[in-house]
CSV table of C-alpha atoms in Angstrom, one decimal:
chain,number,residue,atom,x,y,z
A,1,MET,CA,110.5,50.9,-30.3
A,2,HIS,CA,110.2,50.3,-34.1
A,3,THR,CA,110.2,53.2,-36.5
A,4,THR,CA,107.2,52.7,-38.8
A,5,ILE,CA,106.7,56.2,-40.1
A,6,MET,CA,103.1,57.5,-40.2
A,7,SER,CA,102.8,60.3,-42.8
A,8,LEU,CA,102.1,63.7,-41.2
A,9,CYS,CA,98.9,65.2,-42.5
A,10,ALA,CA,98.8,69.0,-42.8
A,11,ASP,CA,95.0,69.1,-42.1
A,12,ASP,CA,95.4,67.1,-38.9
A,13,VAL,CA,98.1,69.5,-37.6
A,14,ARG,CA,96.2,72.6,-38.8
A,15,ASP,CA,92.9,71.4,-37.2
A,16,LEU,CA,94.5,70.7,-33.8
A,17,HIS,CA,92.4,72.4,-31.1
A,18,ARG,CA,94.3,74.4,-28.5
A,19,PHE,CA,93.2,71.8,-25.9
A,20,GLU,CA,94.8,69.1,-28.0
A,21,ILE,CA,98.0,71.0,-28.2
A,22,LYS,CA,97.8,71.4,-24.4
A,23,ILE,CA,97.4,67.6,-24.0
A,24,LEU,CA,100.4,66.9,-26.3
A,25,LEU,CA,102.6,69.4,-24.4
A,26,ALA,CA,101.5,67.8,-21.1
A,27,LEU,CA,102.3,64.3,-22.4
A,28,GLU,CA,105.7,65.5,-23.6
A,29,HIS,CA,106.5,66.8,-20.1
A,30,LEU,CA,105.1,63.9,-18.1
A,31,MET,CA,106.6,61.2,-20.3
A,32,LYS,CA,110.0,62.0,-18.6
A,33,ARG,CA,108.5,60.4,-15.5
A,34,TYR,CA,105.9,57.9,-16.6
A,35,ARG,CA,105.9,55.0,-19.1
A,36,TRP,CA,102.1,55.5,-19.4
A,37,VAL,CA,100.9,58.9,-18.1
A,38,PRO,CA,98.1,58.2,-15.7
A,39,GLU,CA,94.7,59.7,-16.7
A,40,ASP,CA,94.3,61.6,-13.5
A,41,VAL,CA,97.8,63.0,-13.6
A,42,LEU,CA,97.2,64.2,-17.2
A,43,ARG,CA,93.9,65.8,-16.2
A,44,HIS,CA,95.6,67.6,-13.3
A,45,GLN,CA,98.3,68.9,-15.6
A,46,THR,CA,95.9,70.1,-18.4
A,47,LYS,CA,93.2,71.4,-16.0
A,48,LEU,CA,90.6,70.0,-18.5
A,49,SER,CA,87.3,68.5,-17.4
A,50,GLU,CA,87.0,64.7,-17.7
A,51,SER,CA,84.6,64.9,-20.7
A,52,GLU,CA,86.7,67.5,-22.5
A,53,MET,CA,89.9,65.6,-22.0
A,54,ASN,CA,88.3,62.3,-23.2
A,55,TYR,CA,86.9,64.0,-26.2
A,56,ARG,CA,90.2,65.6,-27.2
A,57,LEU,CA,92.2,62.4,-26.5
A,58,GLY,CA,89.7,60.6,-28.8
A,59,HIS,CA,90.6,63.0,-31.6
A,60,LEU,CA,94.4,62.6,-30.9
A,61,MET,CA,94.2,58.8,-30.9
A,62,GLY,CA,92.1,58.9,-34.1
A,63,ARG,CA,95.0,60.8,-35.7
A,64,ASN,CA,97.6,58.4,-34.5
A,65,MET,CA,99.3,61.1,-32.3
A,66,VAL,CA,98.5,59.4,-28.9
A,67,LYS,CA,98.0,55.8,-27.8
A,68,SER,CA,96.4,54.4,-24.7
A,69,SER,CA,96.7,51.5,-22.4
A,70,SER,CA,94.4,50.1,-19.6
A,71,VAL,CA,97.1,47.9,-18.0
A,72,PRO,CA,98.3,48.3,-15.3
A,73,TYR,CA,96.1,51.5,-15.2
A,74,LYS,CA,94.4,53.8,-17.7
A,75,GLY,CA,97.3,55.8,-19.2
A,76,TYR,CA,98.5,57.6,-22.4
A,77,GLN,CA,101.6,58.1,-24.5
A,78,MET,CA,102.4,60.5,-27.3
A,79,VAL,CA,103.9,58.8,-30.3
A,80,PHE,CA,106.1,60.1,-33.1
A,81,THR,CA,103.3,61.6,-35.2
A,82,GLY,CA,102.2,63.6,-32.1
A,83,PHE,CA,105.8,64.8,-31.5
A,84,ASP,CA,106.1,65.8,-35.2
A,85,ALA,CA,102.9,67.7,-34.9
A,86,LEU,CA,104.2,69.6,-31.8
A,87,ALA,CA,107.4,70.5,-33.6
A,88,LEU,CA,105.5,71.6,-36.7
A,89,HIS,CA,103.1,73.6,-34.6
A,90,GLY,CA,106.0,75.4,-33.0
A,91,ALA,CA,107.6,76.2,-36.4
A,92,VAL,CA,104.3,77.5,-37.7
A,93,ARG,CA,103.9,79.8,-34.7
A,94,LYS,CA,107.3,81.2,-35.3
A,95,GLY,CA,106.4,81.8,-38.9
A,96,SER,CA,109.2,79.7,-40.4
A,97,VAL,CA,106.6,77.3,-41.9
A,98,THR,CA,103.3,78.4,-43.5
A,99,SER,CA,102.1,75.3,-45.2
A,100,LEU,CA,103.1,71.6,-45.4
A,101,GLY,CA,103.6,70.0,-48.8
A,102,CYS,CA,104.2,66.4,-49.9
A,103,LEU,CA,106.4,63.8,-48.3
A,104,LEU,CA,109.7,63.7,-50.3
A,105,GLY,CA,111.3,60.8,-48.7
A,106,VAL,CA,111.7,58.5,-45.7
A,107,GLY,CA,115.0,57.2,-44.5
A,108,LYS,CA,115.8,54.9,-41.6
A,109,GLU,CA,116.1,57.9,-39.2
A,110,ALA,CA,114.2,60.8,-40.8
A,111,ALA,CA,111.2,61.9,-42.9
A,112,VAL,CA,111.5,64.8,-45.2
A,113,TYR,CA,108.7,67.0,-46.5
A,114,GLU,CA,108.4,69.9,-48.9
A,115,ALA,CA,106.8,73.0,-47.4
A,116,MET,CA,106.4,76.8,-47.7
A,117,GLY,CA,108.0,79.3,-45.4
A,118,MET,CA,109.6,82.5,-46.7
A,119,GLY,CA,109.9,80.4,-49.9
A,120,VAL,CA,110.0,76.7,-50.6
A,121,VAL,CA,111.7,74.9,-47.7
A,122,ALA,CA,112.4,71.3,-46.7
A,123,LEU,CA,111.3,70.0,-43.3
A,124,LYS,CA,113.4,67.2,-41.9
A,125,PHE,CA,111.8,65.3,-39.0
A,126,HIS,CA,114.4,63.3,-37.1
A,127,ARG,CA,113.1,59.9,-35.9
A,128,ILE,CA,115.6,57.9,-34.0
A,129,GLY,CA,114.1,54.6,-33.0
A,130,GLN,CA,115.1,52.2,-30.3
A,131,GLN,CA,117.6,50.3,-32.5
A,132,SER,CA,119.2,53.5,-33.9
A,133,PHE,CA,119.2,55.0,-30.4
A,134,GLN,CA,121.5,52.3,-29.1
A,135,THR,CA,124.0,53.2,-31.9
A,136,VAL,CA,123.7,56.9,-31.0
A,137,ARG,CA,124.2,56.2,-27.3
A,138,ARG,CA,127.3,54.2,-28.1
A,139,SER,CA,128.8,56.9,-30.2
A,140,ARG,CA,127.8,59.9,-28.0
A,141,SER,CA,128.6,60.5,-24.3
A,142,TYR,CA,125.2,61.4,-22.9
A,143,MET,CA,122.3,59.7,-21.1
A,144,PRO,CA,118.6,60.5,-22.0
A,145,GLN,CA,116.5,62.7,-19.8
A,146,TYR,CA,113.6,60.6,-21.0
A,147,LYS,CA,114.2,57.4,-19.1
A,148,HIS,CA,111.2,55.6,-20.7
A,149,PHE,CA,111.2,57.3,-24.1
A,150,PRO,CA,114.8,57.8,-25.3
A,151,TRP,CA,113.5,58.4,-28.9
A,152,ILE,CA,112.1,61.8,-27.9
A,153,PHE,CA,115.5,62.9,-26.5
A,154,ALA,CA,117.6,61.2,-29.2
A,155,SER,CA,115.5,62.6,-32.1
A,156,SER,CA,115.7,66.1,-30.7
A,157,TYR,CA,119.4,65.7,-30.0
A,158,SER,CA,120.0,64.4,-33.5
A,159,ALA,CA,118.2,67.4,-35.0
A,160,ARG,CA,120.2,69.8,-32.9
A,161,GLN,CA,123.5,68.1,-34.0
A,162,GLU,CA,122.6,68.5,-37.6
A,163,TYR,CA,121.3,72.1,-37.2
A,164,ASP,CA,124.5,73.1,-35.4
A,165,ALA,CA,126.6,71.6,-38.2
A,166,LEU,CA,124.6,73.3,-41.0
A,167,THR,CA,124.8,76.6,-39.1
A,168,ALA,CA,128.6,76.3,-38.8
A,169,LEU,CA,129.2,75.1,-42.4
A,170,HIS,CA,126.7,76.7,-44.7
A,171,ALA,CA,128.8,79.9,-45.3
A,172,GLU,CA,131.7,77.9,-46.7
A,173,VAL,CA,130.5,74.4,-47.5
A,174,SER,CA,127.8,73.5,-50.0
A,175,VAL,CA,125.1,72.3,-47.5
A,176,PRO,CA,121.4,73.3,-47.0
A,177,VAL,CA,121.0,76.6,-45.1
A,178,PRO,CA,119.2,76.0,-41.7
A,179,VAL,CA,116.2,78.2,-41.2
A,180,ASP,CA,114.7,77.0,-37.9
A,181,ILE,CA,114.7,74.1,-35.4
A,182,ASN,CA,112.0,72.9,-33.1
A,183,ARG,CA,112.3,69.6,-31.2
A,184,ASN,CA,113.1,66.9,-33.8
A,185,LEU,CA,112.4,69.2,-36.8
A,186,ILE,CA,114.8,71.2,-38.9
A,187,VAL,CA,113.5,73.7,-41.4
A,188,MET,CA,116.1,74.3,-44.2
A,189,THR,CA,116.4,75.6,-47.7
A,190,PHE,CA,115.0,73.3,-50.3
A,191,ILE,CA,117.5,71.7,-52.7
A,192,HIS,CA,116.1,71.1,-56.2
A,193,GLY,CA,118.3,68.1,-57.0
A,194,VAL,CA,118.6,64.4,-56.7
A,195,PRO,CA,121.1,62.1,-54.9
A,196,ILE,CA,124.0,61.1,-57.1
A,197,ALA,CA,122.8,57.5,-56.6
A,198,GLN,CA,119.8,58.4,-58.8
A,199,ALA,CA,121.7,60.4,-61.4
A,200,THR,CA,123.9,59.6,-64.3
A,201,LEU,CA,126.6,62.3,-64.1
A,202,GLU,CA,127.9,63.9,-67.3
A,203,ASN,CA,130.9,65.3,-65.4
A,204,PRO,CA,131.7,62.7,-62.7
A,205,ASP,CA,135.3,63.9,-62.3
A,206,ASP,CA,134.2,67.5,-61.5
A,207,VAL,CA,131.5,66.3,-59.1
A,208,PHE,CA,134.0,64.0,-57.3
A,209,ALA,CA,136.5,66.9,-57.0
A,210,GLU,CA,133.8,69.2,-55.7
A,211,VAL,CA,132.7,66.7,-53.0
A,212,VAL,CA,136.3,66.3,-51.9
A,213,GLU,CA,136.7,70.1,-51.7
A,214,ASN,CA,133.6,70.3,-49.6
A,215,ILE,CA,134.6,67.6,-47.1
A,216,SER,CA,138.1,69.2,-46.9
A,217,LYS,CA,136.5,72.6,-46.1
A,218,ALA,CA,134.2,70.9,-43.5
A,219,TYR,CA,137.2,69.2,-42.0
A,220,LEU,CA,139.1,72.5,-41.7
A,221,LEU,CA,136.0,73.9,-39.8
A,222,GLY,CA,136.0,70.9,-37.4
A,223,TYR,CA,133.4,68.6,-39.0
A,224,ILE,CA,133.7,65.1,-40.3
A,225,HIS,CA,130.4,64.0,-42.0
A,226,GLY,CA,130.4,60.5,-40.5
A,227,ASP,CA,127.9,58.9,-42.9
A,228,LEU,CA,129.0,59.9,-46.3
A,229,SER,CA,127.6,58.0,-49.3
A,230,GLU,CA,126.1,58.4,-52.7
A,231,PHE,CA,122.7,58.9,-51.0
A,232,ASN,CA,123.6,62.1,-49.3
A,233,ILE,CA,125.5,63.9,-52.1
A,234,MET,CA,123.0,65.8,-54.2
A,235,VAL,CA,123.3,67.3,-57.7
A,236,ASP,CA,121.0,69.5,-59.9
A,237,GLY,CA,123.1,69.6,-63.0
A,238,LYS,CA,125.2,72.6,-61.9
A,239,ASN,CA,125.7,72.4,-58.2
A,240,VAL,CA,126.7,69.7,-55.6
A,241,TRP,CA,125.5,69.6,-52.0
A,242,VAL,CA,126.4,67.3,-49.1
A,243,ILE,CA,123.4,66.7,-46.9
A,244,ASP,CA,122.5,64.7,-43.7
A,245,TRP,CA,124.9,65.8,-41.0
A,246,PRO,CA,123.5,64.5,-37.7
A,247,GLN,CA,126.3,61.9,-37.3
A,248,TRP,CA,129.2,64.4,-37.6
A,249,VAL,CA,132.2,64.1,-35.3
A,250,GLU,CA,135.1,66.5,-34.6
A,251,PRO,CA,138.6,65.7,-35.8
A,252,SER,CA,139.5,65.3,-32.1
A,253,HIS,CA,137.0,62.5,-31.6
A,254,PRO,CA,138.7,59.2,-30.6
A,255,ALA,CA,137.3,57.5,-33.7
A,256,ALA,CA,137.7,60.4,-36.1
A,257,GLU,CA,140.4,58.8,-38.2
A,258,GLU,CA,138.4,55.6,-38.7
A,259,ILE,CA,135.2,57.6,-39.4
A,260,LEU,CA,136.9,59.9,-42.0
A,261,GLN,CA,138.6,56.9,-43.6
A,262,ARG,CA,135.2,55.2,-44.0
A,263,ASP,CA,133.6,58.3,-45.5
A,264,ILE,CA,136.5,58.6,-48.0
A,265,THR,CA,136.4,54.9,-48.8
A,266,ASN,CA,132.7,55.0,-49.5
A,267,LEU,CA,133.2,58.0,-51.8
A,268,CYS,CA,136.1,56.5,-53.7
A,269,THR,CA,134.4,53.1,-54.0
A,270,TYR,CA,131.2,54.6,-55.5
A,271,PHE,CA,133.0,56.8,-58.1
A,272,SER,CA,135.4,54.0,-59.0
A,273,ARG,CA,132.7,51.4,-59.4
A,274,LYS,CA,130.2,53.6,-61.4
A,275,TYR,CA,132.5,56.0,-63.3
A,276,ARG,CA,135.9,54.2,-63.3
A,277,ILE,CA,137.5,57.2,-61.6
A,278,ASP,CA,140.9,56.1,-60.3
A,279,ALA,CA,140.8,57.7,-56.8
A,280,GLN,CA,143.2,56.5,-54.2
A,281,VAL,CA,141.8,56.6,-50.6
A,282,GLU,CA,145.3,57.6,-49.1
A,283,GLU,CA,145.7,60.5,-51.6
A,284,ILE,CA,142.2,61.8,-51.0
A,285,HIS,CA,142.7,61.4,-47.2
A,286,ALA,CA,145.9,63.5,-47.4
A,287,GLN,CA,144.1,66.1,-49.5
A,288,VAL,CA,141.2,66.4,-47.0
A,289,VAL,CA,143.3,66.7,-43.8
A,290,GLY,CA,145.7,69.1,-45.6
């Protein structure tokens, strides 16, 4: 499955009828068993009349939340936009999100929106596509419960991995504070900053030292970032944050040494190239592991 990301529309989610939510929930459940959920099976699961179900499915397909096929039989699949809508609907019901703002950015494995909750929050929808999933499966020892749609399982798993890391780290490490999780969605505190890749740092030595201190604290708590780069270190002029933690590994992981070395090398290479900071990978590594 490719990962072309449809932008989630707040009006589309807000206007979902309860029968449409019911259809999405039924598809989520039935897609564990069927590549295309048969029309009669979906009707049986939702208890909707044929005309009502067809009407509601038409709405969902018009909003790019569901797609259909007539071969080898009439059937339906929920797609990423529908899964995102279910996750957002769940967060709204819990009260952690009250309104959806603009799309802030799209990465290869996530889409991030600004939103309102108890204050301004960031919504991160994890979207692990087929290609990314193969990488995830190689680095993690699990098999998907969704035989036909590993992206559902992998995206929820990825969100849970990041949520667990943020929960464990935020008291001592400068990371976003997690607020809520639902399926592939994490609600977290909004950071008013930019990635260092987009900034010209006035005090690069201080920022570098602060990043090293944060990854040292994380290591002490049992977390190696696993994907550290200039794109997931954020600054706002005063503070530094390390974001994007779904690929973390424990120091006891068989590849931990190699992964940590890569993180530190990425960090040193960037600061050396852009700011001529003389940072030796071996020295920083010794500092991180204590």
